[in-house]
Coordinates of C-alpha atoms in Angstrom, one line a residue:
Chain G
M260 CA -19.1 -6.1 27.2
K261 CA -22.3 -6.1 29.3
A262 CA -22.8 -2.4 28.6
K263 CA -22.6 -3.1 24.9
I264 CA -25.3 -5.8 25.0
F265 CA -27.5 -3.6 27.1
A266 CA -27.0 -0.7 24.7
S267 CA -27.7 -2.8 21.6
I268 CA -31.0 -4.0 23.1
A269 CA -32.0 -0.5 24.1
V270 CA -31.1 0.9 20.7
A271 CA -32.9 -1.9 18.9
I272 CA -36.1 -1.3 20.9
T273 CA -36.0 2.5 20.5
G274 CA -35.3 2.1 16.7
A275 CA -38.1 -0.4 16.3
V276 CA -40.6 1.9 18.0
L277 CA -39.5 4.9 15.9
L278 CA -39.6 2.9 12.7
Y279 CA -43.1 1.6 13.6
A280 CA -44.3 5.2 13.6
V281 CA -42.7 6.0 10.3
S282 CA -45.6 4.7 8.2
D283 CA -47.8 7.4 9.8
F284 CA -45.6 10.2 8.4
P285 CA -46.2 11.9 5.1
R286 CA -44.2 10.6 2.1
F287 CA -41.0 12.3 1.3
G288 CA -41.3 15.5 -0.8
D289 CA -45.1 15.8 -0.4
P290 CA -46.1 19.4 -0.9
R291 CA -49.5 18.7 0.9
S292 CA -47.9 17.3 4.1
P293 CA -49.0 19.0 7.4
A294 CA -45.6 20.7 7.7
N295 CA -45.8 22.2 4.2
A296 CA -49.5 22.9 3.8
G297 CA -51.1 22.6 7.2
V298 CA -53.7 20.2 8.6
E299 CA -56.6 19.4 6.4
G300 CA -59.7 21.2 7.6
G301 CA -57.5 23.2 10.1
S302 CA -55.5 26.3 9.8
P303 CA -52.8 26.4 7.0
S304 CA -49.2 26.0 7.8
A305 CA -47.3 29.1 8.9
S306 CA -44.8 28.5 6.2
L307 CA -47.4 29.4 3.6
Y308 CA -47.9 32.8 5.1
Y309 CA -44.1 33.3 5.1
I310 CA -43.7 32.3 1.5
E311 CA -46.6 34.4 0.2
N312 CA -46.2 37.5 2.3
T313 CA -42.5 37.9 3.2
Y314 CA -41.6 39.9 0.1
R315 CA -44.6 42.2 0.5
D316 CA -43.9 42.8 4.2
T317 CA -40.1 43.2 4.1
K318 CA -38.9 43.4 0.5
V319 CA -36.4 40.6 1.3
P320 CA -36.3 37.7 -1.3
N321 CA -34.4 35.3 1.0
L322 CA -37.2 33.9 3.1
V323 CA -34.8 32.2 5.5
T324 CA -33.1 35.4 6.4
A325 CA -36.4 37.3 6.7
I326 CA -37.9 34.7 9.0
L327 CA -34.7 34.4 11.0
A328 CA -34.1 38.1 11.6
D329 CA -37.6 39.5 11.5
Y330 CA -40.5 37.2 12.1
R331 CA -38.6 35.1 14.6
G332 CA -36.2 37.8 15.7
Y333 CA -36.9 37.2 19.4
D334 CA -35.8 33.6 19.0
T335 CA -32.7 34.4 17.1
M336 CA -31.7 37.1 19.6
F337 CA -31.6 34.6 22.4
E338 CA -29.9 31.9 20.2
T339 CA -27.1 34.5 19.9
V340 CA -27.2 34.9 23.7
V341 CA -26.9 31.1 24.0
I342 CA -23.7 31.2 21.9
L343 CA -22.3 34.1 24.0
T344 CA -23.2 32.1 27.1
A345 CA -21.3 29.1 25.7
G346 CA -18.3 31.2 25.0
M347 CA -18.4 32.6 28.5
S348 CA -18.8 29.1 30.0
I349 CA -15.6 28.0 28.2
F350 CA -13.9 31.1 29.5
A351 CA -15.0 30.3 33.0
I352 CA -14.1 26.6 32.8
L353 CA -10.7 26.7 31.0
R354 CA -9.1 30.1 31.1
V355 CA -6.0 30.3 33.2
L356 CA -5.3 33.9 34.1
R357 CA -1.9 33.3 35.8
R358 CA 1.1 34.0 33.7
D359 CA 3.2 31.1 35.0
D360 CA 2.2 27.6 35.5
A361 CA 1.6 26.1 38.9
P362 CA 5.0 25.5 40.6
G363 CA 4.3 21.8 41.2
A364 CA 3.5 21.0 37.7
P365 CA 6.2 19.5 35.5
A366 CA 7.7 22.2 33.3
S367 CA 6.1 21.9 29.9
A368 CA 7.7 23.2 26.8
P369 CA 8.9 26.6 27.9
D370 CA 7.7 28.4 24.8
S371 CA 6.2 26.9 21.6
S372 CA 7.4 29.9 19.6
D373 CA 9.7 27.3 17.9
H374 CA 6.6 26.2 16.1
S375 CA 6.2 29.5 14.4
I376 CA 7.2 29.8 10.8
D377 CA 10.6 31.3 11.7
G378 CA 11.6 28.2 13.7
D379 CA 10.1 25.5 11.4
H380 CA 10.9 25.7 7.7
H381 CA 8.4 23.0 6.9
R382 CA 5.6 25.2 7.7
I383 CA 6.5 28.1 5.4
I384 CA 4.5 27.0 2.4
V385 CA 1.4 26.2 4.4
A386 CA 1.6 29.3 6.6
T387 CA 2.2 31.6 3.6
T388 CA -0.7 30.1 1.6
C389 CA -3.0 30.4 4.5
R390 CA -2.0 34.0 5.2
I391 CA -2.8 34.9 1.6
A392 CA -6.1 33.0 1.7
A393 CA -7.3 34.4 4.9
P394 CA -8.2 37.9 3.6
L395 CA -10.0 36.4 0.7
I396 CA -12.0 34.2 3.1
Q397 CA -12.9 37.2 5.1
I398 CA -14.0 39.2 2.1
F399 CA -16.2 36.4 1.0
A400 CA -17.6 36.1 4.6
L401 CA -18.4 39.8 4.6
Y402 CA -20.2 39.3 1.3
V403 CA -22.2 36.4 2.8
V404 CA -23.2 38.6 5.7
A405 CA -24.1 41.7 3.6
H406 CA -25.8 39.8 0.8
G407 CA -27.7 37.4 3.0
H408 CA -31.0 39.1 2.0
H409 CA -30.7 38.2 -1.7
S410 CA -28.8 34.9 -1.7
P411 CA -28.2 32.1 0.7
G412 CA -26.3 33.5 3.6
G413 CA -26.6 35.6 6.7
G414 CA -25.1 36.5 10.0
F415 CA -24.5 33.0 11.4
Q416 CA -22.9 31.6 8.2
G417 CA -20.8 34.7 7.6
G418 CA -19.8 34.8 11.3
V419 CA -18.7 31.2 11.3
M420 CA -16.6 31.9 8.1
L421 CA -14.9 34.9 9.7
G422 CA -14.1 32.9 12.8
A423 CA -12.8 30.1 10.6
S424 CA -10.4 32.5 8.9
F425 CA -8.8 33.4 12.2
I426 CA -8.7 29.7 13.2
L427 CA -7.0 29.0 9.9
L428 CA -4.4 31.6 10.7
A429 CA -3.8 30.2 14.2
L430 CA -3.5 26.7 12.9
S431 CA -1.2 27.4 10.0
G432 CA 1.0 30.0 11.6
S433 CA 0.9 30.4 15.4
L434 CA -1.9 31.3 17.8
R435 CA 0.4 34.0 19.3
D436 CA 0.7 35.9 16.1
T437 CA -3.1 35.7 15.5
L438 CA -3.8 37.0 19.0
V439 CA -1.6 40.0 18.3
R440 CA -4.1 41.0 15.5
F441 CA -7.3 39.8 17.3
S442 CA -6.6 39.9 21.0
E443 CA -8.7 38.4 23.7
Q444 CA -9.8 41.8 24.8
Q445 CA -11.0 42.6 21.3
Y446 CA -12.9 39.4 20.7
L447 CA -14.7 39.5 24.0
R448 CA -15.6 43.1 23.4
L449 CA -16.9 42.3 19.9
A450 CA -19.0 39.4 21.2
F451 CA -20.8 41.7 23.6
I452 CA -21.1 44.5 21.1
G453 CA -22.8 42.1 18.7
I454 CA -25.5 41.3 21.2
L455 CA -25.8 45.0 22.1
I456 CA -26.4 45.8 18.4
Y457 CA -29.1 43.2 18.2
A458 CA -30.8 44.3 21.4
G459 CA -30.4 47.9 20.4
F460 CA -32.4 47.3 17.2
G461 CA -34.9 45.6 19.5
F462 CA -35.2 48.5 21.9
L463 CA -35.2 51.4 19.4
P464 CA -38.9 50.8 18.3
L465 CA -39.9 51.0 22.0
W466 CA -39.0 54.7 21.9
V467 CA -41.8 55.4 19.4
G468 CA -44.3 53.3 21.2
R469 CA -44.0 50.1 19.1
N470 CA -43.3 46.6 20.1
F471 CA -39.8 45.1 20.8
L472 CA -38.0 44.2 17.6
D473 CA -40.8 45.8 15.4
Y474 CA -38.3 47.1 12.8
G475 CA -41.0 48.9 10.8
A476 CA -41.0 51.7 13.3
L477 CA -37.4 52.6 12.3
S478 CA -38.4 53.9 8.9
G479 CA -37.9 57.5 10.1
L480 CA -34.6 56.9 11.8
L481 CA -33.2 54.9 8.9
M482 CA -34.6 57.4 6.3
T483 CA -36.2 54.7 4.2
S484 CA -39.1 55.1 1.8
G485 CA -41.4 52.8 3.8
E486 CA -41.8 50.3 6.6
E487 CA -40.8 47.4 4.3
M488 CA -37.4 48.9 3.6
A489 CA -36.9 49.8 7.2
R490 CA -37.4 46.1 8.1
S491 CA -35.0 45.1 5.3
H492 CA -32.2 47.4 6.5
S493 CA -32.7 46.5 10.2
M494 CA -32.3 42.9 9.3
L495 CA -28.9 43.7 7.9
G496 CA -28.1 45.5 11.2
V497 CA -29.0 42.6 13.4
E498 CA -27.2 40.1 11.0
I499 CA -24.0 42.2 11.5
G500 CA -24.5 41.9 15.2
V501 CA -25.0 38.2 15.0
A502 CA -21.9 37.8 12.8
M503 CA -19.7 39.7 15.3
T504 CA -20.8 37.5 18.2
V505 CA -20.5 34.2 16.3
M506 CA -17.1 35.1 14.9
S507 CA -15.7 36.1 18.3
I508 CA -17.1 33.1 20.1
M509 CA -15.9 30.6 17.5
F510 CA -12.4 32.0 17.7
A511 CA -12.6 32.1 21.5
I512 CA -13.7 28.4 21.6
F513 CA -10.7 27.4 19.5
A514 CA -8.2 29.6 21.3
N515 CA -9.2 28.3 24.7
L516 CA -9.6 24.6 23.7
S517 CA -6.3 24.3 21.8
T518 CA -4.2 25.8 24.6
R519 CA -6.1 24.6 27.6
G520 CA -7.0 28.1 28.5
R521 CA -3.5 29.6 28.5
L522 CA -3.7 31.3 25.2
H523 CA -0.1 30.6 24.4
G524 CA 1.7 27.6 23.0
G525 CA -0.9 25.0 22.0
L526 CA -1.1 23.4 18.7
Chain V
M36 CA -40.7 -8.2 0.8
Q37 CA -40.7 -6.1 -2.4
S38 CA -44.2 -4.7 -1.6
F39 CA -42.9 -3.8 1.8
F40 CA -40.1 -1.8 0.2
Q41 CA -42.5 -0.2 -2.2
E42 CA -45.0 0.9 0.4
A43 CA -43.0 1.5 3.6
V44 CA -39.4 2.2 2.8
I45 CA -39.2 4.1 -0.4
P46 CA -41.8 6.8 0.2
H47 CA -40.4 7.4 3.7
F48 CA -36.7 6.8 3.1
N49 CA -35.7 10.1 4.8
F50 CA -37.4 8.8 8.1
W51 CA -35.6 5.5 7.8
I52 CA -32.2 7.2 7.3
Y53 CA -32.8 9.5 10.2
V54 CA -33.8 6.7 12.6
I55 CA -30.7 4.7 11.6
I56 CA -28.3 7.6 12.0
M57 CA -30.0 8.6 15.3
M58 CA -29.6 5.0 16.6
V59 CA -25.9 5.0 15.7
G60 CA -25.5 8.2 17.8
L61 CA -27.5 6.8 20.7
W62 CA -25.6 3.5 20.7
S63 CA -22.3 5.3 20.9
V64 CA -23.5 7.5 23.7
I65 CA -24.6 4.5 25.7
A66 CA -22.0 1.9 24.8
K67 CA -18.8 3.8 24.4
N68 CA -16.5 4.3 27.4
N69 CA -14.5 7.2 26.1
L70 CA -16.0 10.7 26.7
I71 CA -14.8 12.1 23.4
K72 CA -16.5 9.1 21.6
K73 CA -19.7 9.9 23.5
L74 CA -19.5 13.5 22.3
I75 CA -19.1 12.3 18.7
G76 CA -22.2 10.1 19.3
L77 CA -24.1 13.2 20.5
S78 CA -23.1 15.1 17.4
I79 CA -24.3 12.2 15.2
F80 CA -27.5 12.2 17.1
Q81 CA -27.9 15.9 16.5
T82 CA -27.2 15.6 12.8
A83 CA -30.0 13.0 12.5
I84 CA -32.4 15.5 14.0
L85 CA -31.2 18.3 11.6
L86 CA -31.7 15.8 8.7
L87 CA -35.2 15.0 9.9
Y88 CA -36.3 18.6 10.1
V89 CA -34.8 19.7 6.7
S90 CA -36.2 16.7 5.0
L91 CA -39.7 17.6 6.3
G92 CA -39.5 20.9 4.4
V93 CA -38.7 19.3 1.0
K94 CA -41.3 19.7 -1.7
E95 CA -41.2 17.8 -5.0
G96 CA -40.1 20.1 -7.8
A97 CA -39.5 23.1 -5.6
T98 CA -36.4 25.2 -5.4
I99 CA -34.5 26.9 -2.5
P100 CA -36.6 29.4 -0.5
V101 CA -35.0 32.4 -2.1
L102 CA -37.5 34.3 -4.3
D103 CA -36.6 35.2 -7.8
H104 CA -35.7 38.8 -7.0
H105 CA -35.7 40.3 -10.5
A106 CA -39.0 38.8 -11.6
L107 CA -40.6 40.1 -8.5
I108 CA -39.3 43.7 -9.1
E109 CA -40.5 43.6 -12.7
S110 CA -44.0 42.3 -11.8
S111 CA -44.4 44.9 -9.1
H112 CA -43.3 47.7 -11.5
S113 CA -45.8 46.6 -14.1
E114 CA -48.5 46.3 -11.5
S115 CA -47.9 49.8 -10.2
S116 CA -47.9 51.2 -13.7
E117 CA -51.3 49.7 -14.1
G118 CA -52.3 51.5 -11.0
S119 CA -53.2 48.5 -8.9
G120 CA -51.0 49.9 -6.0
K121 CA -49.7 47.6 -3.4
K122 CA -51.5 44.5 -4.6
A123 CA -49.9 41.3 -3.3
I124 CA -47.6 39.6 -5.9
A125 CA -48.8 36.1 -6.7
I126 CA -46.3 33.6 -5.4
N127 CA -47.0 29.9 -5.6
P128 CA -45.9 28.2 -2.4
D129 CA -45.4 24.9 -4.2
H130 CA -42.4 26.4 -6.1
Y131 CA -40.4 27.1 -2.9
A132 CA -39.2 24.7 -0.3
N133 CA -40.5 25.2 3.2
P134 CA -38.3 27.8 4.8
L135 CA -39.3 27.3 8.4
P136 CA -37.3 24.1 9.1
H137 CA -34.3 25.7 7.5
V138 CA -34.5 28.7 9.9
L139 CA -34.9 26.4 13.0
M140 CA -32.0 24.2 12.0
L141 CA -29.7 27.1 11.0
T142 CA -29.6 28.3 14.6
A143 CA -29.5 24.8 16.0
I144 CA -26.3 24.0 14.0
V145 CA -24.5 27.1 15.4
V146 CA -25.7 26.6 18.9
G147 CA -24.8 22.9 18.6
V148 CA -21.2 23.8 17.7
A149 CA -21.0 26.3 20.7
T150 CA -22.4 23.7 23.2
L151 CA -20.0 21.1 21.8
G152 CA -17.2 23.5 22.6
V153 CA -18.4 23.7 26.2
A154 CA -18.5 19.9 26.4
L155 CA -15.0 19.6 25.0
A156 CA -13.9 22.2 27.6
L157 CA -15.4 20.1 30.4
T158 CA -13.7 17.0 29.0
Q159 CA -10.4 18.8 29.1
M160 CA -10.9 19.7 32.7
I161 CA -11.8 16.1 33.5
Y162 CA -8.6 15.0 31.9
K163 CA -6.7 17.6 33.8
D164 CA -8.2 16.4 37.2
F165 CA -8.2 12.6 36.7
G166 CA -5.6 12.0 34.0
T167 CA -8.1 9.9 31.9
I168 CA -11.2 10.4 29.8
E169 CA -12.3 6.7 30.1
E170 CA -15.6 6.8 32.0
D171 CA -15.1 3.7 34.2
E172 CA -11.6 4.9 35.3
V173 CA -13.0 8.3 36.1
L174 CA -15.8 6.7 38.2
K175 CA -13.2 4.5 40.0
K176 CA -11.1 7.5 40.9
I177 CA -14.1 9.4 42.2
K178 CA -15.0 6.4 44.3
A179 CA -11.5 6.1 45.6
L180 CA -11.6 9.8 46.6
H181 CA -14.8 9.3 48.5
D182 CA -13.4 6.2 50.3
D183 CA -10.4 8.2 51.4
V184 CA -12.6 10.9 53.0

C-alpha cells in the first residue's frame, strides 16, 4: 500500500512536469514544426532532404525503406545485431542442452506428444486450418519483403510475419512437428547468415575503395544501369538478410520461452 | 476551462495522450509487485514513446511517405524526352508525412520485442530459482539466503 501511494505521488509529479512542457511543443499536424521543416533561421530538417532527393538518389519510392536500408544502413545493421544478441541471450539463459531432466526434479509429463493432433481430436480443426493458412502467410510475408521498396513493408515486417507463421504452426499443432521442418540448427544458422548478408553488402564496396555500405559502388557487380539502381537492388539484398535474422530470432524466442529451453513439450 | 481546452489541450492532444499512457506504464513499473506486470508496464511505456515519435511526423493533409511511383516515372520520361537530363523531379514535402520518425520507430518496435523476450526469459529463470515472481517474496528469499551464509 505504501509503495502505491509513493508511486502515485511520483507519477503525478512526473506527469505534471511533462504536461507543463507540452505547451512549448508545436501543435499536432503542423507541417512547419521543427521536426518536419527544421528550425527557423537554421538548417532545414533532414527529413526534407530525404523526401526531395530519395527518389533521385536511389529510385526507391518507399522513403521509409530507403532511409532504413540506405541512408541509415549502419544504424539498421546494428539494430539487427541487437536482435541477434537478444536471441543469443535467451539461448544462453534458458536453453537446457541435457536430454533428460535433473534426477531430483519431479517427473513432469513424460512426453506432451499427446497434445499433437493425433492424440487430441479437439485440435484437428484448428491445426488443419492453421496448416493451410501458414503457407499463405509465408507467401504474403515474402511479398512484403520483396515489395518493400514500392509499398509499405520491408525486412523487419516480413521477417516478423515469417516468424509468426512458424509460431502459429507450433501453437496450433505441436512444437515438435514444427521443429522437424525448421530445426534449431537451421534457425540459428539462418540468423547468422542474415547478419553476414547485411555485413557482406557493407564490405563489398570496400573492395573498390568506397565507403562501408556505399551501395552505389556495386553497380558493376550487380550489372545495373546506374548507381541509383545498384542502391535499389542492394537494399533488397540487405532487407532479405534482415528478414532472415528477424524470422529466426522470433521463432527462437517463442520456442525457448514456451518450453523453458527444452524445445520439447511446452504449450 | 473551455479556453484552456481550446488553447492547451486540443492543439497538443497527441502530447497529452502520450504523457497519460507513459504515466500508466511508469505507475505499473513502480507500484506493481508482480514481475510480469512490471514488464507489461514497460511495454506500455515504450508504446507511449513510439506514439510520441510517430505523432511528431504527422503533417496535416499529407499522405504516407511512399511516393506515387507511376507519376514519378511518367514525369521523368517526359523530362528526358525534353532533353533536360537528370533534373530533379519536383516533390512537395508537404504532401508526404515525415518518414524519419517512422524509420526510427520501426527498428525500435522489433528491438523492443526482442528485448522483451530476454526479460521474459530472465523472469522464467527467477521463477525456476525462487518459485515465485512476486518481487517482495523474491527479495525475502534472497535475504534468507544471505542470512544462512
